[in-house]
mmCIF file of C-alpha atoms in Angstrom:
data_model
loop_
_atom_site.group_PDB
_atom_site.id
_atom_site.type_symbol
_atom_site.label_atom_id
_atom_site.label_comp_id
_atom_site.label_asym_id
_atom_site.label_seq_id
_atom_site.Cartn_x
_atom_site.Cartn_y
_atom_site.Cartn_z
ATOM 1 C CA MET A 29 0.000 0.000 0.000
ATOM 2 C CA SER A 30 2.720 2.467 0.979
ATOM 3 C CA ALA A 31 4.434 2.267 -2.416
ATOM 4 C CA THR A 32 1.427 3.531 -4.352
ATOM 5 C CA LEU A 33 -0.091 5.711 -1.683
ATOM 6 C CA ALA A 34 3.254 7.451 -1.194
ATOM 7 C CA PRO A 35 4.760 8.123 -4.626
ATOM 8 C CA THR A 36 7.619 10.321 -3.467
ATOM 9 C CA ALA A 37 8.576 11.516 -0.030
ATOM 10 C CA PRO A 38 8.299 15.312 -0.552
ATOM 11 C CA GLU A 39 4.989 15.098 -2.370
ATOM 12 C CA THR A 40 3.630 12.792 0.302
ATOM 13 C CA ARG A 41 4.554 15.190 3.047
ATOM 14 C CA SER A 42 3.021 18.164 1.352
ATOM 15 C CA GLY A 43 -0.060 16.080 0.448
ATOM 16 C CA LEU A 44 -0.433 15.054 4.092
ATOM 17 C CA VAL A 45 0.201 18.590 5.347
ATOM 18 C CA GLN A 46 -2.260 20.064 2.838
ATOM 19 C CA ALA A 47 -4.921 17.491 3.714
ATOM 20 C CA ALA A 48 -4.404 17.887 7.469
ATOM 21 C CA SER A 49 -4.455 21.678 7.420
ATOM 22 C CA GLU A 50 -7.526 21.696 5.218
ATOM 23 C CA VAL A 51 -9.670 18.991 6.795
ATOM 24 C CA GLY A 52 -7.870 18.006 10.019
ATOM 25 C CA VAL A 53 -10.782 19.337 12.042
ATOM 26 C CA ILE A 54 -13.129 17.084 10.057
ATOM 27 C CA TRP A 55 -10.885 14.133 10.928
ATOM 28 C CA LEU A 56 -11.275 15.046 14.621
ATOM 29 C CA GLY A 57 -15.030 15.326 14.161
ATOM 30 C CA LEU A 58 -15.252 11.931 12.459
ATOM 31 C CA PHE A 59 -13.176 10.417 15.273
ATOM 32 C CA ALA A 60 -15.749 11.699 17.771
ATOM 33 C CA LEU A 61 -18.665 10.424 15.663
ATOM 34 C CA GLY A 62 -16.878 7.080 15.199
ATOM 35 C CA ALA A 63 -16.537 6.834 18.978
ATOM 36 C CA GLY A 64 -20.291 7.332 19.239
ATOM 37 C CA PHE A 65 -20.739 4.472 16.787
ATOM 38 C CA GLY A 66 -18.404 2.252 18.839
ATOM 39 C CA VAL A 67 -20.426 2.917 21.982
ATOM 40 C CA LEU A 68 -23.620 2.060 20.093
ATOM 41 C CA VAL A 69 -22.155 -1.276 18.950
ATOM 42 C CA THR A 70 -21.376 -2.447 22.483
ATOM 43 C CA SER A 71 -24.673 -1.111 23.820
ATOM 44 C CA HIS A 72 -26.402 -3.503 21.385
ATOM 45 C CA GLY A 73 -24.594 -6.393 23.066
ATOM 46 C CA LEU A 74 -22.229 -6.875 20.132
ATOM 47 C CA PRO A 75 -18.474 -7.446 20.699
ATOM 48 C CA TRP A 76 -16.334 -4.278 20.843
ATOM 49 C CA TRP A 77 -14.080 -5.336 17.960
ATOM 50 C CA LEU A 78 -17.001 -5.346 15.574
ATOM 51 C CA ALA A 79 -17.103 -1.518 15.674
ATOM 52 C CA PRO A 80 -13.642 -0.942 14.108
ATOM 53 C CA VAL A 81 -14.063 -3.954 11.787
ATOM 54 C CA ILE A 82 -17.328 -2.581 10.343
ATOM 55 C CA SER A 83 -16.041 1.002 10.147
ATOM 56 C CA ALA A 84 -12.755 0.025 8.492
ATOM 57 C CA SER A 85 -14.252 -2.414 5.985
ATOM 58 C CA MET A 86 -17.345 -0.456 5.001
ATOM 59 C CA PHE A 87 -16.647 3.225 5.739
ATOM 60 C CA ALA A 88 -20.198 4.425 5.123
ATOM 61 C CA GLY A 89 -21.348 6.162 8.302
ATOM 62 C CA SER A 90 -25.092 6.521 7.923
ATOM 63 C CA VAL A 91 -25.814 2.946 6.881
ATOM 64 C CA GLU A 92 -23.554 1.565 9.618
ATOM 65 C CA PHE A 93 -25.799 3.096 12.275
ATOM 66 C CA LEU A 94 -28.768 1.321 10.674
ATOM 67 C CA LEU A 95 -26.997 -2.005 10.245
ATOM 68 C CA ILE A 96 -25.956 -2.281 13.894
ATOM 69 C CA GLY A 97 -29.540 -2.709 15.012
ATOM 70 C CA MET A 98 -30.104 -5.240 12.227
ATOM 71 C CA PHE A 99 -26.962 -7.238 13.055
ATOM 72 C CA ALA A 100 -27.897 -7.365 16.743
ATOM 73 C CA THR A 101 -31.302 -8.888 15.957
ATOM 74 C CA ALA A 102 -29.909 -11.239 13.273
ATOM 75 C CA THR A 103 -32.032 -9.636 10.522
ATOM 76 C CA PRO A 104 -32.029 -11.712 7.296
ATOM 77 C CA VAL A 105 -29.063 -10.954 5.039
ATOM 78 C CA ALA A 106 -31.413 -10.131 2.133
ATOM 79 C CA THR A 107 -32.973 -7.308 4.179
ATOM 80 C CA ILE A 108 -29.499 -6.035 5.048
ATOM 81 C CA ALA A 109 -28.570 -6.111 1.355
ATOM 82 C CA VAL A 110 -31.653 -4.115 0.315
ATOM 83 C CA THR A 111 -31.142 -1.546 3.109
ATOM 84 C CA THR A 112 -27.466 -1.071 2.193
ATOM 85 C CA PHE A 113 -28.350 -0.727 -1.482
ATOM 86 C CA LEU A 114 -31.065 1.868 -0.860
ATOM 87 C CA VAL A 115 -29.076 3.981 1.580
ATOM 88 C CA ASN A 116 -25.837 3.905 -0.432
ATOM 89 C CA SER A 117 -27.277 4.200 -3.956
ATOM 90 C CA ARG A 118 -26.532 7.922 -3.907
ATOM 91 C CA HIS A 119 -22.871 6.919 -4.370
ATOM 92 C CA LEU A 120 -23.785 5.919 -7.940
ATOM 93 C CA PHE A 121 -23.655 9.622 -8.800
ATOM 94 C CA TYR A 122 -20.391 10.558 -7.101
ATOM 95 C CA GLY A 123 -18.092 8.597 -9.416
ATOM 96 C CA LEU A 124 -19.324 10.567 -12.432
ATOM 97 C CA THR A 125 -17.492 13.719 -11.345
ATOM 98 C CA PHE A 126 -14.899 12.621 -8.760
ATOM 99 C CA PRO A 127 -11.336 13.602 -9.838
ATOM 100 C CA LEU A 128 -10.021 10.024 -9.907
ATOM 101 C CA HIS A 129 -7.858 10.864 -12.930
ATOM 102 C CA ARG A 130 -5.635 12.854 -10.560
ATOM 103 C CA VAL A 131 -4.823 9.754 -8.472
ATOM 104 C CA ARG A 132 -1.656 7.903 -9.534
ATOM 105 C CA GLY A 133 -1.169 4.154 -9.152
ATOM 106 C CA ARG A 134 -3.641 1.287 -9.389
ATOM 107 C CA LEU A 135 -3.739 0.550 -5.677
ATOM 108 C CA ALA A 136 -4.202 4.206 -4.761
ATOM 109 C CA ARG A 137 -6.999 4.520 -7.326
ATOM 110 C CA ALA A 138 -8.722 1.412 -6.005
ATOM 111 C CA TYR A 139 -8.439 2.784 -2.472
ATOM 112 C CA SER A 140 -9.783 6.158 -3.578
ATOM 113 C CA VAL A 141 -12.887 4.484 -5.059
ATOM 114 C CA PHE A 142 -13.322 2.300 -1.959
ATOM 115 C CA ALA A 143 -13.141 5.316 0.363
ATOM 116 C CA LEU A 144 -15.409 7.620 -1.670
ATOM 117 C CA CYS A 145 -17.750 8.761 1.094
ATOM 118 C CA ASP A 146 -19.986 11.871 1.046
ATOM 119 C CA GLU A 147 -17.356 13.969 2.810
ATOM 120 C CA ALA A 148 -14.549 12.938 0.450
ATOM 121 C CA TYR A 149 -16.723 13.741 -2.571
ATOM 122 C CA ALA A 150 -17.764 17.139 -1.198
ATOM 123 C CA ILE A 151 -14.245 18.138 -0.108
ATOM 124 C CA LEU A 152 -12.421 17.019 -3.244
ATOM 125 C CA THR A 153 -14.820 17.987 -6.043
ATOM 126 C CA THR A 154 -14.958 21.599 -4.844
ATOM 127 C CA LYS A 155 -11.233 22.004 -5.593
ATOM 128 C CA ASP A 156 -9.669 22.755 -8.944
ATOM 129 C CA PRO A 157 -8.750 19.199 -10.081
ATOM 130 C CA ASP A 158 -5.473 20.392 -11.603
ATOM 131 C CA ALA A 159 -4.385 21.713 -8.213
ATOM 132 C CA LEU A 160 -5.043 18.375 -6.481
ATOM 133 C CA SER A 161 -2.050 16.075 -6.103
ATOM 134 C CA SER A 162 -2.504 12.330 -5.910
ATOM 135 C CA SER A 163 -1.210 12.194 -2.349
ATOM 136 C CA ARG A 164 -3.438 15.064 -1.209
ATOM 137 C CA ILE A 165 -6.488 13.157 -2.444
ATOM 138 C CA THR A 166 -5.504 9.842 -0.887
ATOM 139 C CA TRP A 167 -4.386 11.437 2.399
ATOM 140 C CA THR A 168 -7.665 13.355 2.637
ATOM 141 C CA GLN A 169 -9.577 10.101 2.225
ATOM 142 C CA PHE A 170 -7.269 8.027 4.422
ATOM 143 C CA GLY A 171 -7.536 10.631 7.172
ATOM 144 C CA LEU A 172 -11.339 10.451 7.068
ATOM 145 C CA HIS A 173 -11.253 6.650 7.003
ATOM 146 C CA ALA A 174 -8.665 6.247 9.783
ATOM 147 C CA SER A 175 -10.440 8.788 12.004
ATOM 148 C CA TRP A 176 -13.792 7.056 11.603
ATOM 149 C CA ALA A 177 -12.380 3.569 12.235
ATOM 150 C CA GLY A 178 -10.059 4.790 15.022
ATOM 151 C CA GLY A 179 -12.988 6.497 16.711
ATOM 152 C CA ALA A 180 -15.030 3.298 16.459
ATOM 153 C CA LEU A 181 -12.153 1.368 18.058
ATOM 154 C CA ALA A 182 -11.925 3.882 20.917
ATOM 155 C CA GLY A 183 -15.701 3.900 21.400
ATOM 156 C CA GLY A 184 -15.921 0.111 21.301
ATOM 157 C CA LEU A 185 -13.131 -0.314 23.851
ATOM 158 C CA LEU A 186 -13.915 2.547 26.215
ATOM 159 C CA GLY A 187 -17.678 2.472 25.833
ATOM 160 C CA GLY A 188 -19.490 4.679 28.312
ATOM 161 C CA LEU A 189 -16.213 6.221 29.554
ATOM 162 C CA ILE A 190 -16.360 8.576 26.570
ATOM 163 C CA PRO A 191 -18.364 11.681 27.387
ATOM 164 C CA ASP A 192 -21.185 12.330 24.959
ATOM 165 C CA LEU A 193 -21.072 15.952 23.867
ATOM 166 C CA PRO A 194 -24.479 16.912 22.410
ATOM 167 C CA GLY A 195 -24.379 18.845 19.150
ATOM 168 C CA LEU A 196 -20.933 17.613 18.105
ATOM 169 C CA ASP A 197 -22.402 15.891 15.038
ATOM 170 C CA PHE A 198 -23.063 19.405 13.711
ATOM 171 C CA ILE A 199 -19.489 19.378 12.419
ATOM 172 C CA LEU A 200 -20.590 17.585 9.223
ATOM 173 C CA THR A 201 -23.472 20.027 8.669
ATOM 174 C CA ALA A 202 -20.959 22.861 9.083
ATOM 175 C CA LEU A 203 -18.656 21.184 6.550
ATOM 176 C CA PHE A 204 -21.389 20.977 3.907
ATOM 177 C CA VAL A 205 -22.547 24.569 4.565
ATOM 178 C CA VAL A 206 -18.969 25.840 4.153
ATOM 179 C CA LEU A 207 -18.334 23.753 1.036
ATOM 180 C CA ALA A 208 -21.630 24.868 -0.515
ATOM 181 C CA ILE A 209 -20.701 28.536 0.021
ATOM 182 C CA ASP A 210 -17.211 27.929 -1.414
ATOM 183 C CA ALA A 211 -18.555 26.034 -4.420
ATOM 184 C CA TYR A 212 -21.070 28.792 -5.158
ATOM 185 C CA ARG A 213 -18.465 31.537 -4.756
ATOM 186 C CA ASP A 214 -16.186 29.620 -7.089
ATOM 187 C CA ARG A 215 -18.892 29.274 -9.713
ATOM 188 C CA PRO A 216 -21.985 31.380 -8.963
ATOM 189 C CA ASP A 217 -24.358 29.160 -10.898
ATOM 190 C CA ARG A 218 -27.911 29.978 -9.825
ATOM 191 C CA VAL A 219 -29.481 27.541 -12.272
ATOM 192 C CA THR A 220 -27.609 24.613 -10.703
ATOM 193 C CA LEU A 221 -28.493 25.762 -7.209
ATOM 194 C CA GLY A 222 -32.148 26.163 -8.212
ATOM 195 C CA LEU A 223 -32.304 22.701 -9.782
ATOM 196 C CA ALA A 224 -30.673 21.154 -6.701
ATOM 197 C CA ALA A 225 -33.132 22.954 -4.414
ATOM 198 C CA LEU A 226 -36.014 21.760 -6.563
ATOM 199 C CA ALA A 227 -34.713 18.161 -6.500
ATOM 200 C CA ALA A 228 -34.263 18.315 -2.707
ATOM 201 C CA ALA A 229 -37.787 19.682 -2.234
ATOM 202 C CA VAL A 230 -39.298 16.997 -4.473
ATOM 203 C CA ALA A 231 -37.388 14.282 -2.595
ATOM 204 C CA LEU A 232 -38.466 15.599 0.824
ATOM 205 C CA LEU A 233 -42.098 15.610 -0.316
ATOM 206 C CA VAL A 234 -42.137 12.290 -2.152
ATOM 207 C CA ALA A 235 -39.661 10.118 -0.245
ATOM 208 C CA PRO A 236 -38.396 11.704 2.992
ATOM 209 C CA GLY A 237 -36.968 8.322 4.024
ATOM 210 C CA SER A 238 -34.732 8.122 0.933
ATOM 211 C CA MET A 239 -34.194 11.840 0.510
ATOM 212 C CA LEU A 240 -30.563 11.736 -0.648
ATOM 213 C CA LEU A 241 -31.071 9.036 -3.261
ATOM 214 C CA VAL A 242 -34.230 10.559 -4.751
ATOM 215 C CA ALA A 243 -32.818 14.091 -4.695
ATOM 216 C CA MET A 244 -29.589 13.026 -6.452
ATOM 217 C CA ALA A 245 -31.556 11.076 -9.073
ATOM 218 C CA VAL A 246 -33.980 13.957 -9.782
ATOM 219 C CA PHE A 247 -31.094 16.451 -9.838
ATOM 220 C CA THR A 248 -29.138 14.302 -12.313
ATOM 221 C CA VAL A 249 -32.165 14.002 -14.595
ATOM 222 C CA THR A 250 -32.586 17.799 -14.582
ATOM 223 C CA LEU A 251 -28.896 18.144 -15.505
ATOM 224 C CA LEU A 252 -29.312 15.693 -18.398
ATOM 225 C CA ILE A 253 -32.254 17.745 -19.680
ATOM 226 C CA ARG A 254 -30.280 20.950 -19.209
ATOM 227 C CA HIS A 255 -27.346 19.506 -21.146
ATOM 228 C CA HIS A 256 -29.623 18.321 -23.935
ATOM 229 C CA ARG A 257 -31.353 21.688 -24.202
ATOM 230 C CA SER A 258 -28.113 23.671 -24.202
ATOM 231 C CA ARG A 259 -26.802 21.506 -27.068
ATOM 232 C CA HIS A 260 -29.890 22.060 -29.158
ATOM 233 C CA ALA A 261 -30.565 25.678 -28.274
ATOM 234 C CA MET B 12 -24.593 -12.244 20.244
ATOM 235 C CA PRO B 13 -25.415 -13.460 16.707
ATOM 236 C CA GLU B 14 -23.372 -16.284 15.152
ATOM 237 C CA PRO B 15 -19.934 -15.227 13.835
ATOM 238 C CA GLY B 16 -20.784 -16.853 10.497
ATOM 239 C CA TYR B 17 -23.920 -14.724 10.168
ATOM 240 C CA LEU B 18 -22.043 -11.538 11.095
ATOM 241 C CA ALA B 19 -19.295 -12.274 8.556
ATOM 242 C CA LEU B 20 -21.809 -12.944 5.777
ATOM 243 C CA ALA B 21 -24.021 -9.947 6.588
ATOM 244 C CA LEU B 22 -21.051 -7.571 6.796
ATOM 245 C CA GLY B 23 -19.466 -9.057 3.677
ATOM 246 C CA VAL B 24 -22.653 -8.506 1.661
ATOM 247 C CA ALA B 25 -23.029 -4.922 2.936
ATOM 248 C CA VAL B 26 -19.381 -4.130 2.092
ATOM 249 C CA ALA B 27 -19.640 -5.694 -1.378
ATOM 250 C CA ILE B 28 -22.757 -3.663 -2.208
ATOM 251 C CA THR B 29 -21.232 -0.415 -0.928
ATOM 252 C CA VAL B 30 -17.972 -0.880 -2.867
ATOM 253 C CA SER B 31 -19.872 -1.866 -6.036
ATOM 254 C CA LEU B 32 -22.051 1.246 -5.820
ATOM 255 C CA ARG B 33 -18.933 3.402 -5.488
ATOM 256 C CA ALA B 34 -17.060 1.675 -8.338
ATOM 257 C CA LEU B 35 -19.905 1.278 -10.847
ATOM 258 C CA PRO B 36 -20.084 4.897 -12.122
ATOM 259 C CA PHE B 37 -16.361 4.856 -12.972
ATOM 260 C CA LEU B 38 -16.987 1.840 -15.238
ATOM 261 C CA LEU B 39 -20.262 3.185 -16.650
ATOM 262 C CA LYS B 40 -18.788 6.536 -17.651
ATOM 263 C CA LYS B 41 -15.926 4.996 -19.698
ATOM 264 C CA PRO B 42 -17.888 5.181 -23.000
ATOM 265 C CA ILE B 43 -18.632 8.898 -22.484
ATOM 266 C CA GLU B 44 -15.142 9.836 -21.229
ATOM 267 C CA GLY B 45 -14.165 13.237 -22.635
ATOM 268 C CA SER B 46 -17.726 13.944 -23.847
ATOM 269 C CA ALA B 47 -19.504 17.282 -23.562
ATOM 270 C CA LEU B 48 -22.069 15.613 -21.298
ATOM 271 C CA LEU B 49 -19.467 14.558 -18.733
ATOM 272 C CA ALA B 50 -17.870 18.012 -18.892
ATOM 273 C CA ASP B 51 -21.253 19.612 -18.176
ATOM 274 C CA LEU B 52 -21.943 17.197 -15.301
ATOM 275 C CA GLY B 53 -18.487 17.927 -13.885
ATOM 276 C CA ARG B 54 -19.250 21.643 -14.024
ATOM 277 C CA TRP B 55 -22.727 21.428 -12.501
ATOM 278 C CA MET B 56 -22.900 18.417 -10.249
ATOM 279 C CA PRO B 57 -20.571 19.180 -7.299
ATOM 280 C CA LEU B 58 -22.326 22.436 -6.287
ATOM 281 C CA GLY B 59 -25.756 20.798 -6.552
ATOM 282 C CA ALA B 60 -24.744 17.591 -4.759
ATOM 283 C CA ILE B 61 -23.218 19.542 -1.874
ATOM 284 C CA GLY B 62 -26.317 21.740 -1.744
ATOM 285 C CA ILE B 63 -28.446 18.597 -1.490
ATOM 286 C CA LEU B 64 -26.225 17.233 1.311
ATOM 287 C CA ALA B 65 -26.618 20.549 3.153
ATOM 288 C CA VAL B 66 -30.422 20.467 2.738
ATOM 289 C CA TYR B 67 -30.387 16.852 3.974
ATOM 290 C CA CYS B 68 -28.587 17.941 7.159
ATOM 291 C CA VAL B 69 -31.154 20.704 7.727
ATOM 292 C CA ALA B 70 -34.071 18.326 7.072
ATOM 293 C CA ARG B 71 -32.730 15.943 9.720
ATOM 294 C CA ILE B 72 -32.940 18.546 12.492
ATOM 295 C CA ASP B 73 -35.362 17.323 15.145
ATOM 296 C CA PHE B 74 -37.611 20.309 15.770
ATOM 297 C CA ALA B 75 -39.659 18.271 18.265
ATOM 298 C CA ALA B 76 -36.636 17.782 20.543
ATOM 299 C CA ALA B 77 -36.223 19.667 23.813
ATOM 300 C CA ALA B 78 -34.250 22.493 22.158
ATOM 301 C CA HIS B 79 -36.612 22.631 19.113
ATOM 302 C CA GLY B 80 -33.687 22.717 16.691
ATOM 303 C CA VAL B 81 -32.576 26.134 17.946
ATOM 304 C CA PRO B 82 -28.908 25.062 18.416
ATOM 305 C CA GLN B 83 -28.673 23.688 14.858
ATOM 306 C CA VAL B 84 -30.408 26.625 13.167
ATOM 307 C CA ALA B 85 -28.342 29.166 15.133
ATOM 308 C CA ALA B 86 -25.183 27.187 14.347
ATOM 309 C CA ILE B 87 -25.942 27.126 10.602
ATOM 310 C CA ALA B 88 -26.424 30.918 10.702
ATOM 311 C CA ALA B 89 -23.160 31.307 12.639
ATOM 312 C CA THR B 90 -21.253 29.011 10.267
ATOM 313 C CA ALA B 91 -22.492 30.836 7.171
ATOM 314 C CA ALA B 92 -21.961 34.306 8.680
ATOM 315 C CA VAL B 93 -18.400 33.588 9.806
ATOM 316 C CA HIS B 94 -17.609 31.959 6.476
ATOM 317 C CA LEU B 95 -18.967 34.871 4.417
ATOM 318 C CA TRP B 96 -17.061 37.259 6.671
ATOM 319 C CA ARG B 97 -13.645 35.575 7.049
ATOM 320 C CA ARG B 98 -13.589 32.939 4.263
ATOM 321 C CA ASN B 99 -11.726 30.568 6.577
ATOM 322 C CA ALA B 100 -13.295 27.084 6.450
ATOM 323 C CA LEU B 101 -11.626 25.886 9.642
ATOM 324 C CA LEU B 102 -12.758 28.918 11.631
ATOM 325 C CA SER B 103 -16.305 28.666 10.256
ATOM 326 C CA ILE B 104 -16.651 24.958 11.080
ATOM 327 C CA ILE B 105 -15.212 25.310 14.584
ATOM 328 C CA THR B 106 -17.360 28.372 15.363
ATOM 329 C CA GLY B 107 -20.549 26.739 14.082
ATOM 330 C CA THR B 108 -19.931 23.490 15.951
ATOM 331 C CA ALA B 109 -19.045 25.359 19.158
ATOM 332 C CA VAL B 110 -22.304 27.312 18.912
ATOM 333 C CA CYS B 111 -24.261 24.083 18.407
ATOM 334 C CA VAL B 112 -22.593 22.263 21.318
ATOM 335 C CA ALA B 113 -22.935 25.265 23.671
ATOM 336 C CA LEU B 114 -26.614 25.834 22.860
ATOM 337 C CA SER B 115 -27.336 22.076 23.055
ATOM 338 C CA LEU B 116 -25.834 21.992 26.559
ATOM 339 C CA VAL B 117 -27.813 25.061 27.663
ATOM 340 C CA LEU B 118 -31.162 24.253 26.028
ATOM 341 C CA GLY B 119 -30.989 20.437 25.855
#
């Protein structure tokens, strides 16, 4: 892993430093949320080691919280499969525009796809792709991944010893608010923002339980129509 | 505790589905690589997707809770205000989260 994740020493250091200075606070936040997940795992009567194992192998926060309850009650695997598919289907849209072409090395690229969570997509697609180095991308993702799994390990082991600070999960809301402002300032595209707002409203009305999936699907359809119309205008 | 065999199978299936969903678009877009469509999606999609994620976070606020969502709404206002003012992502995120935690402790 190290050979492809770390192409050259200087680039690696600057990639790590860039990633840490940019999103280090998000890593801390994910560690805290991961700890909350670890506590939840043991409170369901499941072994502590399951928390880091799930978080390291899956790295998809929202569905993990759902699956814990299902694992604990030995829910049929088919139900688990359908739930995972529905909750994570929104990821089908991320790969279309994620700057994977900036990642060098097969192993690093495979890792980058594996670790393509909401936060990684939002953080990395709002940057100019040409300014993103391979190591900055992989370090950003590895930092998110390691923080989440490390937090789960700490929460699983220490359980109730970890104080529960209410409101700490706001850190991800803050991240998306900041990134949305940055993305708009970068490219003040009111049509896109309007279409996204429309898609979100439709999804909240029609399918509040699968809001992200429905909103992303509706939004993508509106973009396809917009593309088609702009070509034939 | 459920059987280890069940846990391994259930987790394995969930991981396989998640990884497939993340990998599939990279394979599907190969035929339209370099097309005007993909260029347009690349220009439009990130802003919209992040906007949708932000709306999702707002929609998840529990207005029926003890604090009636006041900490979250105040924290979103604080995050946006500080970010528009100073343009420093770190400062905005820390300020917003601090506001949310403080108000949650006071009102919760």
